């Protein structure tokens, strides 16, 4: 990146900008912003867009990468190593843990709580008020809804616990609760409470335990922490292994 | 917003710009454009993009908000209080009534007619030539198609009447006609003519009348005008109530 | 387009830019780029974004149109007449033939091979490593996946042969192989090998041969090359007709 902080970007003097931060061309950085050290903000980004309300500061942790054409409102807090894809939108009052990765064109609608090491692929829509645990995966086109009688003023956001995987093009209906390590297969529509460790498919049909998900060619099987922990930093391996064991326990005791 | 009209934006001197208009940074405003009073154009927007054809003027009504990274072609007319989300695309020859709200990443493909107080959530794709009535709701990932034998040169756009609600991730197939107040549940695929006031689910399966849609916890029920009219301005309440009564009539006389 | 190459755009002096190229405002053109003659790059585009790896040059062929807010990484090769919609993302190491057209908000994830005259509509997500033949159509919200045990390190990209049509909101599951001229109806979920010329619907259900797809009102029928070849340039008509005949052969000999 050959960017410098000054080229065509409009940066508030009130913004708190850490050491060794790179800001691309054509960016807009507002007042109510704190950007951590070693963070990269690519071109055409809006950081700290005002909401018109009295919001908290937008805090972006150290070592983050905000890819081009991303818009982040004021009032959210991201711990270190946030990564956004291109064309991402994040509304106010989102609180996310370590190393959240958000795929391109994803839309986080605000008042959302997200744990550590969560990954979203592209076009993920996280409805207002959703609660998402640690080490969760939401694949492309996954939508977390929140209105059970649309349109209404009732809000029943989705709750997703640690280690859950929601595959491509699935819709999580209002008030659904996916317990620890649930696996939602592609194109599902999920409602109600899904017990820990279960596979869900179609219209909320439970079809077994995740430990039965095996790739015949490689012999690899779920919970995904069995084979995929290597993609996370070493300091997380113990947490991931504990999560794996907890999910395996849900099989032994109940089935 | 601390924007001024001049900062890095490229604005044609031929564009007609109303009183008290705010134009963000890095915008591009073309010749064939009229922007109403008190309108806000946020950053990275293209307003009045030429089509290469001889198009009518792009008219954006008073008190509108065009959020960042939006592209609107020339040749469309929007009455007052248009609101777009971020990253929206609107092609030429769209005609929309009062207070259209278009969610982020939505794509209006042109030659479309839209009534008053219509709301689209994110990633809504409105196929070329669609006709949409008043007080309609299209939720995230809803697609209105128009080619019955893809790819072909046949165009059978969708018709959606007043008060219709289409829930998340539903596809409306070419030539479908959703009559007054129809409710399409999440993840449906709708074809043919759906009689007024009906609930549709799955593959165009009609499963009852909207007045049976009740939220058990709150007791609120459809038609949604029962409980949601308060979110519209006072001058619309009589229209909304008449629409509600018309939809209720479709139950009494036919079931 | 009244653009000139210099207005606010940041263009590397090392980029190879052909004759009669138009570059919009607020663009970013990196070093490792070759742009063919008569190509138009619209506003807010990033061309040749570095990957941090040692990548090949990004080559964009003659007579291309890159619409606004598009991001193309270095390391890909596009033959002439590439067209992107608005807000498109193309990652590194994509190799595409003549006249690829990519709809708005589409996301090509890299290491992809694409033939000649391929068309994607909006929000198409092409997973890493996909192989796509000539004259293929992918409609809105089509996703080509590649991980059979998500999340895992196994990669089983999709293979799509010449003349295939995948309708709106369909998901092609990891390792699926759509043979010559297959037609996937709207909202399908496709896995495994689909024999040439077949129609697929729902959960990979084969329901007949494409030559049975008829529009009753016009009498037009598939293969689509019957009626749609006129939309391609004359020099392709013989190729299209040969493809049509090959697809018809799959009916005669097997059913």
Coordinates of N, CA, C and O in Angstrom, one line a residue, chain B residues 38-101:
Chain B
X38 N -33.8 20.7 0.8 CA -33.5 20.1 2.0 C -33.0 18.6 1.8 O -33.0 17.8 2.8
X39 N -32.6 18.3 0.7 CA -32.1 16.9 0.4 C -30.7 16.7 0.8 O -29.9 17.7 0.7
X40 N -30.3 15.5 1.3 CA -28.9 15.2 1.6 C -28.4 14.1 0.7 O -29.1 13.1 0.5
X41 N -27.3 14.4 0.1 CA -26.6 13.4 -0.8 C -25.3 13.1 0.0 O -24.5 14.0 0.1
X42 N -25.2 11.9 0.4 CA -24.0 11.5 1.1 C -22.8 11.2 0.2 O -22.9 11.3 -1.0
X43 N -21.7 10.8 0.8 CA -20.4 10.7 0.0 C -20.5 9.5 -1.0 O -21.2 8.5 -0.9
X44 N -19.6 9.7 -2.1 CA -19.4 8.6 -3.1 C -20.7 8.3 -3.9 O -20.9 7.2 -4.3
X45 N -21.6 9.2 -4.0 CA -22.8 9.0 -4.8 C -22.7 9.5 -6.2 O -22.0 10.5 -6.5
X46 N -23.3 8.8 -7.1 CA -23.4 9.2 -8.5 C -24.9 9.5 -8.8 O -25.7 8.6 -8.6
X47 N -25.2 10.7 -9.1 CA -26.6 11.2 -9.3 C -26.8 11.6 -10.7 O -26.1 12.5 -11.2
X48 N -27.7 10.9 -11.4 CA -28.0 11.2 -12.8 C -27.0 10.6 -13.8 O -26.8 11.2 -14.9
X49 N -26.5 9.4 -13.5 CA -25.6 8.8 -14.4 C -26.2 8.7 -15.8 O -27.3 8.2 -16.0
X50 N -25.5 9.1 -16.9 CA -26.0 9.1 -18.2 C -26.3 7.6 -18.7 O -25.5 6.7 -18.2
X51 N -27.3 7.4 -19.5 CA -27.6 6.1 -20.0 C -27.1 5.9 -21.5 O -27.1 4.9 -22.0
X52 N -26.7 7.0 -22.1 CA -26.3 7.0 -23.5 C -27.5 7.1 -24.4 O -27.4 7.3 -25.6
X53 N -28.7 7.0 -23.8 CA -30.0 7.3 -24.5 C -30.5 8.7 -24.2 O -30.0 9.3 -23.3
X54 N -31.5 9.1 -24.9 CA -32.1 10.4 -24.6 C -33.1 10.2 -23.5 O -34.2 9.9 -23.7
X55 N -32.7 10.4 -22.3 CA -33.6 10.2 -21.1 C -34.1 11.5 -20.5 O -33.6 12.5 -20.7
X56 N -35.2 11.3 -19.9 CA -35.8 12.4 -19.1 C -34.8 12.7 -17.9 O -33.9 12.0 -17.6
X57 N -35.2 13.9 -17.3 CA -34.4 14.3 -16.2 C -34.6 13.4 -15.0 O -35.6 12.8 -14.8
X58 N -33.5 13.2 -14.2 CA -33.7 12.6 -12.9 C -34.2 13.6 -11.9 O -33.6 14.6 -11.7
X59 N -35.4 13.3 -11.3 CA -36.0 14.2 -10.3 C -36.0 13.6 -9.0 O -36.6 12.5 -8.8
X60 N -35.3 14.1 -8.0 CA -35.3 13.7 -6.6 C -36.1 14.7 -5.8 O -35.7 15.9 -5.8
X61 N -37.2 14.3 -5.2 CA -38.0 15.2 -4.4 C -37.4 15.8 -3.2 O -36.3 15.5 -2.8
X62 N -38.1 16.7 -2.6 CA -37.7 17.4 -1.4 C -37.4 16.5 -0.2 O -38.1 15.4 -0.2
X63 N -36.6 16.9 0.7 CA -36.4 16.2 1.9 C -36.0 14.7 1.8 O -36.4 13.9 2.6
X64 N -35.2 14.5 0.8 CA -34.7 13.1 0.6 C -33.3 12.9 1.2 O -32.6 13.9 1.5
X65 N -33.0 11.6 1.4 CA -31.7 11.3 1.9 C -31.1 10.2 1.1 O -31.7 9.1 1.0
X66 N -30.0 10.4 0.4 CA -29.4 9.5 -0.5 C -28.1 9.1 0.2 O -27.2 9.9 0.3
X67 N -28.1 7.8 0.8 CA -26.9 7.4 1.6 C -25.7 7.1 0.7 O -25.8 6.9 -0.5
X68 N -24.6 6.9 1.3 CA -23.3 6.8 0.6 C -23.2 5.7 -0.4 O -23.9 4.7 -0.2
X69 N -22.4 5.9 -1.4 CA -22.1 4.8 -2.4 C -23.4 4.4 -3.2 O -23.5 3.3 -3.7
X70 N -24.3 5.4 -3.3 CA -25.5 5.1 -4.1 C -25.3 5.6 -5.5 O -24.7 6.7 -5.7
X71 N -25.9 4.9 -6.5 CA -25.8 5.2 -7.9 C -27.2 5.3 -8.4 O -28.0 4.4 -8.4
X72 N -27.6 6.5 -8.9 CA -29.0 6.7 -9.5 C -28.8 7.2 -10.9 O -28.1 8.2 -11.2
X73 N -29.4 6.4 -11.9 CA -29.3 6.8 -13.3 C -30.2 8.0 -13.6 O -31.2 8.3 -12.9
X74 N -30.0 8.7 -14.7 CA -30.9 9.7 -15.2 C -32.2 9.1 -15.6 O -32.3 7.8 -15.7
X75 N -33.3 9.9 -15.7 CA -34.5 9.4 -16.3 C -35.6 8.9 -15.3 O -36.5 8.3 -15.7
X76 N -35.3 9.0 -14.0 CA -36.3 8.6 -13.0 C -36.9 9.7 -12.3 O -36.3 10.8 -12.2
X77 N -38.1 9.5 -11.7 CA -38.7 10.5 -10.9 C -39.1 10.0 -9.5 O -39.8 8.9 -9.4
X78 N -38.7 10.6 -8.5 CA -39.0 10.2 -7.1 C -39.7 11.4 -6.4 O -39.2 12.5 -6.4
X79 N -40.9 11.2 -5.9 CA -41.6 12.2 -5.1 C -40.8 12.4 -3.8 O -39.7 11.9 -3.6
X80 N -41.3 13.3 -2.9 CA -40.5 13.7 -1.8 C -40.2 12.6 -0.8 O -40.8 11.6 -0.8
X81 N -39.2 12.8 0.0 CA -38.7 12.0 1.0 C -38.2 10.6 0.6 O -38.5 9.6 1.3
X82 N -37.6 10.5 -0.6 CA -36.9 9.3 -1.0 C -35.8 9.1 0.1 O -35.1 10.0 0.5
X83 N -35.6 7.8 0.5 CA -34.5 7.4 1.3 C -33.8 6.2 0.7 O -34.5 5.2 0.5
X84 N -32.5 6.3 0.5 CA -31.8 5.1 0.1 C -30.9 4.7 1.2 O -30.4 5.6 1.9
X85 N -30.6 3.4 1.4 CA -29.6 2.9 2.2 C -28.2 3.2 1.5 O -28.1 3.9 0.5
X86 N -27.2 2.5 2.0 CA -25.9 2.6 1.4 C -25.7 1.6 0.3 O -26.4 0.6 0.3
X87 N -24.9 2.0 -0.7 CA -24.6 1.0 -1.8 C -25.9 0.6 -2.7 O -26.0 -0.5 -3.1
X88 N -26.8 1.6 -2.9 CA -28.0 1.3 -3.6 C -27.8 1.6 -5.1 O -27.0 2.5 -5.4
X89 N -28.5 0.9 -6.0 CA -28.4 1.1 -7.4 C -29.8 1.3 -8.0 O -30.7 0.4 -7.8
X90 N -30.1 2.4 -8.7 CA -31.4 2.6 -9.3 C -31.2 2.9 -10.8 O -30.6 4.0 -11.1
X91 N -31.7 2.1 -11.6 CA -31.5 2.3 -13.1 C -32.6 3.3 -13.6 O -33.5 3.7 -12.9
X92 N -32.5 3.6 -14.9 CA -33.3 4.6 -15.5 C -34.8 4.3 -15.6 O -35.2 3.1 -15.5
X93 N -35.6 5.3 -15.7 CA -37.0 5.2 -16.0 C -37.8 4.5 -14.9 O -38.7 3.7 -15.1
X94 N -37.4 4.8 -13.6 CA -38.2 4.4 -12.5 C -39.1 5.5 -12.0 O -38.6 6.7 -12.1
X95 N -40.3 5.2 -11.7 CA -41.2 6.3 -11.2 C -41.8 5.9 -9.9 O -42.4 4.9 -9.7
X96 N -41.4 6.6 -8.8 CA -41.8 6.3 -7.5 C -42.6 7.4 -6.8 O -42.3 8.6 -7.0
X97 N -43.5 7.0 -5.9 CA -44.3 8.0 -5.2 C -43.6 8.5 -4.0 O -42.4 8.5 -3.9
X98 N -44.4 9.0 -3.0 CA -43.9 9.6 -1.8 C -43.1 8.6 -0.9 O -43.5 7.5 -0.7
X99 N -42.0 9.1 -0.3 CA -41.3 8.4 0.8 C -41.0 7.0 0.5 O -41.2 6.1 1.4
X100 N -40.5 6.7 -0.6 CA -39.9 5.4 -0.9 C -38.6 5.2 -0.1 O -37.8 6.1 0.0
X101 N -38.5 4.0 0.6 CA -37.3 3.7 1.4 C -36.7 2.4 0.8 O -37.4 1.4 0.8

